[in-house]
PDB file of C-alpha atoms and ligand atoms in Angstrom:
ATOM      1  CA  UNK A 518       3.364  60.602  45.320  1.00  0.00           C
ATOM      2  CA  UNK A 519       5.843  61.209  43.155  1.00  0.00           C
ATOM      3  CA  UNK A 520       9.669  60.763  42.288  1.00  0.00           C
ATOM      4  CA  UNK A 521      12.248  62.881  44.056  1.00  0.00           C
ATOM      5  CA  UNK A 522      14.287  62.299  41.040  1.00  0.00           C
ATOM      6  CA  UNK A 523      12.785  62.338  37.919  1.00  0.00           C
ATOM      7  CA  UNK A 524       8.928  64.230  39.248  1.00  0.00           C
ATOM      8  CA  UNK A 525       6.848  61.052  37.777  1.00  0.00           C
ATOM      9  CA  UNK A 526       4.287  59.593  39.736  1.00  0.00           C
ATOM     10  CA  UNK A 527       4.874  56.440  42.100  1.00  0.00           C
ATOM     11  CA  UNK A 528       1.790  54.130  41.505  1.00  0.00           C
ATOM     12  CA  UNK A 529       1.476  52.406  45.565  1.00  0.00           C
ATOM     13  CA  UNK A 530      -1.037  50.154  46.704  1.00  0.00           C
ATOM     14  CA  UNK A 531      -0.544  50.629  50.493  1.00  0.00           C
ATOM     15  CA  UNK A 532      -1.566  48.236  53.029  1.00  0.00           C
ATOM     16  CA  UNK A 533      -2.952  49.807  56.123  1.00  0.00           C
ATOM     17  CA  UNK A 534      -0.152  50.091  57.902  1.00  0.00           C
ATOM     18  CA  UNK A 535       2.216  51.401  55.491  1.00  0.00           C
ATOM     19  CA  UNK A 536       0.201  54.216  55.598  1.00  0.00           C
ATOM     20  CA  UNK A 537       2.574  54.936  58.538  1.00  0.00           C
ATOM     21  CA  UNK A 538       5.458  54.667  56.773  1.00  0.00           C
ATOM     22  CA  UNK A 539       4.340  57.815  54.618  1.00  0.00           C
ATOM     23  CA  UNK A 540       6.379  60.251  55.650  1.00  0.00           C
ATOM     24  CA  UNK A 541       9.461  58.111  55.176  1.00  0.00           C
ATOM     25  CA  UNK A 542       7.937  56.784  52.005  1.00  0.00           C
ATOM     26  CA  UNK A 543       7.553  60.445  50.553  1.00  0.00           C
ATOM     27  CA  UNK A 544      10.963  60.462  49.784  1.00  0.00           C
ATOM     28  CA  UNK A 545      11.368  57.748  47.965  1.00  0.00           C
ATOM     29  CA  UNK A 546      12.961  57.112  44.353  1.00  0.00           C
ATOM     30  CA  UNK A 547      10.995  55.136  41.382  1.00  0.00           C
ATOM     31  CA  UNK A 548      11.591  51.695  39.996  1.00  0.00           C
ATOM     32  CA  UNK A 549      13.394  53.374  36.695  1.00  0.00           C
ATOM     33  CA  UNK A 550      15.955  55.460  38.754  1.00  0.00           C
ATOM     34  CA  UNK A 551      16.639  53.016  40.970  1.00  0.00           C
ATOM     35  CA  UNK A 552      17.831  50.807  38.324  1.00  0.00           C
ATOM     36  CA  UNK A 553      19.990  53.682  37.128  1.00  0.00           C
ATOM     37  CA  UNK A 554      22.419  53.307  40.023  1.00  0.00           C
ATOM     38  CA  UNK A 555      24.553  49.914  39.816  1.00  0.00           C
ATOM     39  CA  UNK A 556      25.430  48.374  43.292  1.00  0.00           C
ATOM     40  CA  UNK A 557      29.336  47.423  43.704  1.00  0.00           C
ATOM     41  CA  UNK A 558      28.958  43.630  42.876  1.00  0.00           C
ATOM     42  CA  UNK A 559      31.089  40.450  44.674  1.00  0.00           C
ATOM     43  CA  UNK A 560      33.799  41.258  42.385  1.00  0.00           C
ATOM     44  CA  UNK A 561      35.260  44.058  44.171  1.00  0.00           C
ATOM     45  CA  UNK A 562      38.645  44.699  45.800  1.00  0.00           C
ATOM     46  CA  UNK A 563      38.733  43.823  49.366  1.00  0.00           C
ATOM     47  CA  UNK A 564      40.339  46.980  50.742  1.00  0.00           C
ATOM     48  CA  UNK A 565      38.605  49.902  48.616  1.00  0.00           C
ATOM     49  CA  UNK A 566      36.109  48.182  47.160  1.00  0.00           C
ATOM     50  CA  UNK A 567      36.551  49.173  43.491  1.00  0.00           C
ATOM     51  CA  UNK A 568      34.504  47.368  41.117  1.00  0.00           C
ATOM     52  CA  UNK A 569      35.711  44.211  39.082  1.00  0.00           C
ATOM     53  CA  UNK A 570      38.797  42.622  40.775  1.00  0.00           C
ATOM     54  CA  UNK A 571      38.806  40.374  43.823  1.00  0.00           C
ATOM     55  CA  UNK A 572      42.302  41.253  44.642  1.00  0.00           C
ATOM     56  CA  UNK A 573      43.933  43.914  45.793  1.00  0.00           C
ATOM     57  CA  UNK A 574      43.691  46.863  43.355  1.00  0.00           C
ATOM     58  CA  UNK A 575      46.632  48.810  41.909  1.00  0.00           C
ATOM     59  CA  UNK A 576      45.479  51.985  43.757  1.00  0.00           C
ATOM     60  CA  UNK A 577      45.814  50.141  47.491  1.00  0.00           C
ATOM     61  CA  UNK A 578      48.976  48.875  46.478  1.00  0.00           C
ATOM     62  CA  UNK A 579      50.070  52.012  45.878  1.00  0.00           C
ATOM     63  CA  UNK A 580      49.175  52.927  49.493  1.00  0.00           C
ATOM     64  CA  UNK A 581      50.330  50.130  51.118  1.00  0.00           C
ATOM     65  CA  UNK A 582      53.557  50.958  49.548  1.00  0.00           C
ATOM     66  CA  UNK A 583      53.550  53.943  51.023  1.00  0.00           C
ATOM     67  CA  UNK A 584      52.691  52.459  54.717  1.00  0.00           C
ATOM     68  CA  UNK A 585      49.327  52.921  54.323  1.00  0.00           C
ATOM     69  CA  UNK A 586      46.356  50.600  54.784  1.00  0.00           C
ATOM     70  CA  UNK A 587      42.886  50.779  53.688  1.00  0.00           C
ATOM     71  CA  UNK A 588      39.499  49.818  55.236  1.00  0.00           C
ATOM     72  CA  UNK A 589      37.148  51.067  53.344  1.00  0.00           C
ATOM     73  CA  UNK A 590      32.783  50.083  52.061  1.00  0.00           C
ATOM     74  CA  UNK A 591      31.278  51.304  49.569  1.00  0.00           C
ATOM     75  CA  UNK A 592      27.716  50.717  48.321  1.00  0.00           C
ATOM     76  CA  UNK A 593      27.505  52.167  44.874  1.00  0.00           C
ATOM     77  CA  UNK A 594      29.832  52.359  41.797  1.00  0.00           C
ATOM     78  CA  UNK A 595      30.112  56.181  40.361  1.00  0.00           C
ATOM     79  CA  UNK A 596      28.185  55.782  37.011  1.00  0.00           C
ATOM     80  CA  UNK A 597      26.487  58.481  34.987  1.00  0.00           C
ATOM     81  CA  UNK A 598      23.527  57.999  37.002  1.00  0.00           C
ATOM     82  CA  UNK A 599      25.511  59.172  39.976  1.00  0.00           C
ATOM     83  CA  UNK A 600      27.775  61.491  38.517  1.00  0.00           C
ATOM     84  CA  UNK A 601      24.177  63.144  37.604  1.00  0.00           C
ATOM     85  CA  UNK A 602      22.484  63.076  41.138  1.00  0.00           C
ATOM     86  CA  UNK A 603      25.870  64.958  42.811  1.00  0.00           C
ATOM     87  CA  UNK A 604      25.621  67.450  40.126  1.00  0.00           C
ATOM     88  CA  UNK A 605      22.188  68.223  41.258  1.00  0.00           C
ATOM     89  CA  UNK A 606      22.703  67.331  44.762  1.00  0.00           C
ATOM     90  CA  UNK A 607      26.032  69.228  45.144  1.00  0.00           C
ATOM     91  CA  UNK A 608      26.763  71.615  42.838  1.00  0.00           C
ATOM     92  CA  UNK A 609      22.951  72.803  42.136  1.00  0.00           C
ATOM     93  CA  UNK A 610      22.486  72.882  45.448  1.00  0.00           C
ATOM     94  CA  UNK A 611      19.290  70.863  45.831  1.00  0.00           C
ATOM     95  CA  UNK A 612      19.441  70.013  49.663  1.00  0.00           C
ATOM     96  CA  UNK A 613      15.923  68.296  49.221  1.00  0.00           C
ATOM     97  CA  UNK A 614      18.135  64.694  47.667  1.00  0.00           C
ATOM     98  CA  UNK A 615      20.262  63.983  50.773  1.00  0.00           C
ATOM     99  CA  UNK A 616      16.942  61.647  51.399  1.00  0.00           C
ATOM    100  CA  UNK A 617      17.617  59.288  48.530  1.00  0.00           C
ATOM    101  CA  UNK A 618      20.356  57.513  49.934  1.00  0.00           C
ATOM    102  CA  UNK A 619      19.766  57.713  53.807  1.00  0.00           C
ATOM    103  CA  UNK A 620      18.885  54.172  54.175  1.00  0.00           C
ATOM    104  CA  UNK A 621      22.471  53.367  53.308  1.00  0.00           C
ATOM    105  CA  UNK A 622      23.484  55.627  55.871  1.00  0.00           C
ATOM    106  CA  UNK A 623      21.655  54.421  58.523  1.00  0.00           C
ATOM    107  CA  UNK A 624      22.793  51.138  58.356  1.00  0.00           C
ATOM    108  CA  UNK A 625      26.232  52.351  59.140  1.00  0.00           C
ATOM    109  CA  UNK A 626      24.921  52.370  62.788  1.00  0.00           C
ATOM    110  CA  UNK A 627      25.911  48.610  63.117  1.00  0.00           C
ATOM    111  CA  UNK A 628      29.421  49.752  63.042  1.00  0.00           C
ATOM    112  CA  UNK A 629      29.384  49.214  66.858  1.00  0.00           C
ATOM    113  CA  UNK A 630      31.525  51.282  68.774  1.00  0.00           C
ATOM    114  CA  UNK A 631      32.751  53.328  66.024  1.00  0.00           C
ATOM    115  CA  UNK A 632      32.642  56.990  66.444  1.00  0.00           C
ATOM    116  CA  UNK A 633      31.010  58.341  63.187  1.00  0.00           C
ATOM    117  CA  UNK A 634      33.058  61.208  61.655  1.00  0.00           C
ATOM    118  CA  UNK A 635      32.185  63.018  58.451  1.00  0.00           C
ATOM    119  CA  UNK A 636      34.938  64.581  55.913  1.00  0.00           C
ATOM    120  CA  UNK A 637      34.353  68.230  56.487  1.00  0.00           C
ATOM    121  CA  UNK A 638      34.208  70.790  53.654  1.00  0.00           C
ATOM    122  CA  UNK A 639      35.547  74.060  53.034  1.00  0.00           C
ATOM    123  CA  UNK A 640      33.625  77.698  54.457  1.00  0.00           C
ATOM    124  CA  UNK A 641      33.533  78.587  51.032  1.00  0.00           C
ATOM    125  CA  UNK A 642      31.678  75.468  49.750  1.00  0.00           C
ATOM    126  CA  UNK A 643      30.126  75.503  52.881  1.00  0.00           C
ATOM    127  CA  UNK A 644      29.246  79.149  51.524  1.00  0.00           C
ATOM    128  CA  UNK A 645      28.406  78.604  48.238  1.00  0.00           C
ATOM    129  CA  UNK A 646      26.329  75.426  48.521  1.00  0.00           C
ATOM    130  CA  UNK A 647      24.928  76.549  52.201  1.00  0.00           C
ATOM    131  CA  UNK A 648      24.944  72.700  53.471  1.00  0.00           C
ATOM    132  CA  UNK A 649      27.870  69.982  53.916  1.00  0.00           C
ATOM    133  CA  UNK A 650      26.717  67.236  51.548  1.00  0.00           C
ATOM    134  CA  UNK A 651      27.860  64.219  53.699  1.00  0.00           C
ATOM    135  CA  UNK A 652      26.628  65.731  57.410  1.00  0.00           C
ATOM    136  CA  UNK A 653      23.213  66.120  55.413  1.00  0.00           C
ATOM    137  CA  UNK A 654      23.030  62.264  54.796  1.00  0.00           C
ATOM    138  CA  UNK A 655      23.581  61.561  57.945  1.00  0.00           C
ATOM    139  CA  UNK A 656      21.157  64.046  59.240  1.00  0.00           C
ATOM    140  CA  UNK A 657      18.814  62.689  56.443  1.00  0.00           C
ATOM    141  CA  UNK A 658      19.167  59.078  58.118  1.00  0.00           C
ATOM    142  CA  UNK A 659      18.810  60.311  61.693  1.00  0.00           C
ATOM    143  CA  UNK A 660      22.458  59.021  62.482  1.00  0.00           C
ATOM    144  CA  UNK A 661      24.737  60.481  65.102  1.00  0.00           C
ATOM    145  CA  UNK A 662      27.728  61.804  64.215  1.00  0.00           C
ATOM    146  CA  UNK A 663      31.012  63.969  65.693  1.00  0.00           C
ATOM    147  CA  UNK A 664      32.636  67.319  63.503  1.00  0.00           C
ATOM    148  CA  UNK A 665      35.986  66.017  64.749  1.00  0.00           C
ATOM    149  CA  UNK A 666      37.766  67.457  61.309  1.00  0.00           C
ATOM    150  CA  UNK A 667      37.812  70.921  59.555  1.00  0.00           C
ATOM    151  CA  UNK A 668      39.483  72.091  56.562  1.00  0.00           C
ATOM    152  CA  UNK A 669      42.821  73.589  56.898  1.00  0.00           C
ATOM    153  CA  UNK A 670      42.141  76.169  54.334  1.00  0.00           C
ATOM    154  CA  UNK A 671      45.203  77.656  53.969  1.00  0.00           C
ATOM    155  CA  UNK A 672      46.879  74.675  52.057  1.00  0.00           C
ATOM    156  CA  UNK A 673      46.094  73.998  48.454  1.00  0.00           C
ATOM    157  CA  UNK A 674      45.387  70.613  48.020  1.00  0.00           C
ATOM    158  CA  UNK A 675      45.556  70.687  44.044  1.00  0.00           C
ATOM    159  CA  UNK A 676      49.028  71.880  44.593  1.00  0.00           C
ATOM    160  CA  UNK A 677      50.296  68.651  46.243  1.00  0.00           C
ATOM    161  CA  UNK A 678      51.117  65.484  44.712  1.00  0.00           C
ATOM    162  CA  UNK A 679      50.799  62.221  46.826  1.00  0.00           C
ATOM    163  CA  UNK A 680      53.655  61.775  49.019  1.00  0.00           C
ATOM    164  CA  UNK A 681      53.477  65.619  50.180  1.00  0.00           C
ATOM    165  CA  UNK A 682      49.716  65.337  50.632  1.00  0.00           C
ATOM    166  CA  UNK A 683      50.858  62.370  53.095  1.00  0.00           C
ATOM    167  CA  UNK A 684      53.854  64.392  54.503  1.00  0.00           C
ATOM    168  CA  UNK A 685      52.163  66.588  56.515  1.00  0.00           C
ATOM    169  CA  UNK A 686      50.845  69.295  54.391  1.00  0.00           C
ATOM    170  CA  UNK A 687      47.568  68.081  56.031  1.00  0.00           C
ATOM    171  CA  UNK A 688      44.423  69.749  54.389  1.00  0.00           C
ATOM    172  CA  UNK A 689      42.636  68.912  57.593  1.00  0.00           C
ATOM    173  CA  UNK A 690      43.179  69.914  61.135  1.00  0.00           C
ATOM    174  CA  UNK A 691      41.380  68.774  63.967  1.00  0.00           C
ATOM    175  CA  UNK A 692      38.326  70.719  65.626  1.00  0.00           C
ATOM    176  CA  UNK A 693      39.925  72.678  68.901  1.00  0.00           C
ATOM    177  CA  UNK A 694      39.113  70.835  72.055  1.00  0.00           C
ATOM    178  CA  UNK A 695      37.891  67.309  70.561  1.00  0.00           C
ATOM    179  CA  UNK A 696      38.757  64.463  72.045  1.00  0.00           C
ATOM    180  CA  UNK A 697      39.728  61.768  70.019  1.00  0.00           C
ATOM    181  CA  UNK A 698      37.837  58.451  70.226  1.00  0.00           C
ATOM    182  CA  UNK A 699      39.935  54.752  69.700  1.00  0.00           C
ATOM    183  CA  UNK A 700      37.568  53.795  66.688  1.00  0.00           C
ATOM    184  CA  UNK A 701      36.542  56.050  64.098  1.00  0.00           C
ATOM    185  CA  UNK A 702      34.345  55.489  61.391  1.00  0.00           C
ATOM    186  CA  UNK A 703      35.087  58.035  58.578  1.00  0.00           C
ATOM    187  CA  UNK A 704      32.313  58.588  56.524  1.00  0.00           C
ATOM    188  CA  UNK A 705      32.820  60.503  52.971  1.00  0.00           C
ATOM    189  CA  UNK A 706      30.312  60.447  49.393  1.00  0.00           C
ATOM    190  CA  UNK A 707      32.698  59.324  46.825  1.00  0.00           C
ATOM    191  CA  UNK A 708      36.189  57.332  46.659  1.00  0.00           C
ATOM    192  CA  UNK A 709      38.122  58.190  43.910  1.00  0.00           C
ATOM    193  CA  UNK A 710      41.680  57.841  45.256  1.00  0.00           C
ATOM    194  CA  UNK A 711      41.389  57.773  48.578  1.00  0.00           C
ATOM    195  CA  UNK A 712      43.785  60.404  49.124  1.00  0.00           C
ATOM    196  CA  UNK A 713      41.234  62.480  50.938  1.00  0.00           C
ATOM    197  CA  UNK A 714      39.946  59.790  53.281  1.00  0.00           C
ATOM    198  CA  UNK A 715      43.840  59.071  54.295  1.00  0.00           C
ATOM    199  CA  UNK A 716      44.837  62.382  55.126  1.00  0.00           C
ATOM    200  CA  UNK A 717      41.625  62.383  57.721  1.00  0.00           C
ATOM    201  CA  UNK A 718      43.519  58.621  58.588  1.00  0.00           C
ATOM    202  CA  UNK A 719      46.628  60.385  59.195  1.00  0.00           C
ATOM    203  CA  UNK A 720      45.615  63.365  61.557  1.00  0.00           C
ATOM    204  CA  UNK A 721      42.921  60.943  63.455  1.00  0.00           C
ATOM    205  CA  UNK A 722      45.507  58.294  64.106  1.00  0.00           C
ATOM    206  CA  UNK A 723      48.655  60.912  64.793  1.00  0.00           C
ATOM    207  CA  UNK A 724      45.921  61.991  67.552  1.00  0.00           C
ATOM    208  CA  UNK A 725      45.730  58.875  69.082  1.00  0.00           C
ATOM    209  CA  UNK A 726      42.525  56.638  67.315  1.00  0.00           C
ATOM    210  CA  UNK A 727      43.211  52.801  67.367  1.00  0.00           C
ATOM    211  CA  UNK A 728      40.976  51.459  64.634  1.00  0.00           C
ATOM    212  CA  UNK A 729      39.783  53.773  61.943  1.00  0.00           C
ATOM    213  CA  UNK A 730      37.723  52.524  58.995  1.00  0.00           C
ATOM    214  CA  UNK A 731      35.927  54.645  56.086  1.00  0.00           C
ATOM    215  CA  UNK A 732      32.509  54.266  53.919  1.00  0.00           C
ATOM    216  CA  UNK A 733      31.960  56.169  50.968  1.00  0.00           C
ATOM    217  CA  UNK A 734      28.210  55.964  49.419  1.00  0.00           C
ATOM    218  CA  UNK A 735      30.257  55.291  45.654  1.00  0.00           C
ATOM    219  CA  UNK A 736      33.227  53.897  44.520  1.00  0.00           C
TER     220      UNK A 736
HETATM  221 ZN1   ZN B1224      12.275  58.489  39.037  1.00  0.00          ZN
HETATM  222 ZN1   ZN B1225      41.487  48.682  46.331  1.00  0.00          ZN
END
């Protein structure tokens, strides 16, 4: 078997009944580009979890000083490493390497209760990359979710600057006819600002959610 990532061979001694576990297994990642990804550490902020502070980061205080709170996991910080597997996974299309991370996924099933929502992406990335990256995940790790969000795309998102992205010029709308569940769990690939994760905050909660929370694979 060999490495989704980098094509070398996986040496495995497999017990008997691993042998079950091959299918799963198949997709699997080797010791050397494992250790290319860095997991966020302890030292993290509490709200975001950006890497190397314990308190509250500059970029949540800028939120909360704008009346907004976040609740956000993340598993992975957004080294080279992982700036190289979007490339591929994303922008070179390979659909094959939404199986590397489902594991982490999955385990967002314990978020009892919590409706799992994914960030949606534009019909033109939609188009040109012929999958939605984060619905793949979670169809990679077998994990129920609801489209409750699409992209608004007739409002330029690179054209707004914080506040007015908050204001109402809403890049997302919700999907006709949904109804609206009191605890969401957003799910998204990559934090950067959070902007995009609050403006799905904004139109879930201004449609009547009650507890909304967000996990991002990186950070
Ligand atoms: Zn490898
Ligand atoms: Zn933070």
């Amino acid at each position: 078997m060999n490495c989704i990532l980098c094509h070398r061979q996986i040496s495995l001694q497999l017990k008997f009944y691993e042998l079950f576990l091959l299918s799963y297994q198949k997709n699997q990642i080797c010791d050397t580009c494992q250790k290319n990804f860095y997991k966020i550490s302890e030292n993290h902020c509490p709200l975001c979890w950006k890497e190397g502070t314990n308190d509250i980061c500059q970029n949540c205080k800028d939120w909360e000083k704008l009346g907004v709170s976040v609740n956000h996991q993340a598993i992975f910080q957004y080294n080279s490493a992982m700036k190289e597997f979007f490339s591929n996974y994303k922008f070179m299309g390979d659909y094959h390497l939404r199986h590397v991370f489902a594991p982490y996924f999955r385990a967002q099933k314990q978020n009892k209760g919590f409706t799992i929502v994914p960030i949606p992406i534009s019909e033109k990335r939609l188009q040109e990359r012929g999958f939605n990256q984060i619905t793949a995940f979670l169809d990679a790790a077998a994990i129920p979710f609801q489209n409750l969000l699409a992209k608004n795309d007739t409002v330029k998102q690179s054209s707004l600057n914080r506040e007015e992205r908050l204001a109402g010029k809403n890049t997302f709308k919700l999907v006709e006819g949904v109804i609206i569940p009191q605890k969401v769990l957003l799910i998204d690939d990559i934090y950067t600002t959070g902007a995009t994760l609050q403006r799905a905050v904004k139109i879930l909660k201004d449609a009547g959610a009650q507890e909304i929370k967000s996990f991002s694979l990186c950070r």
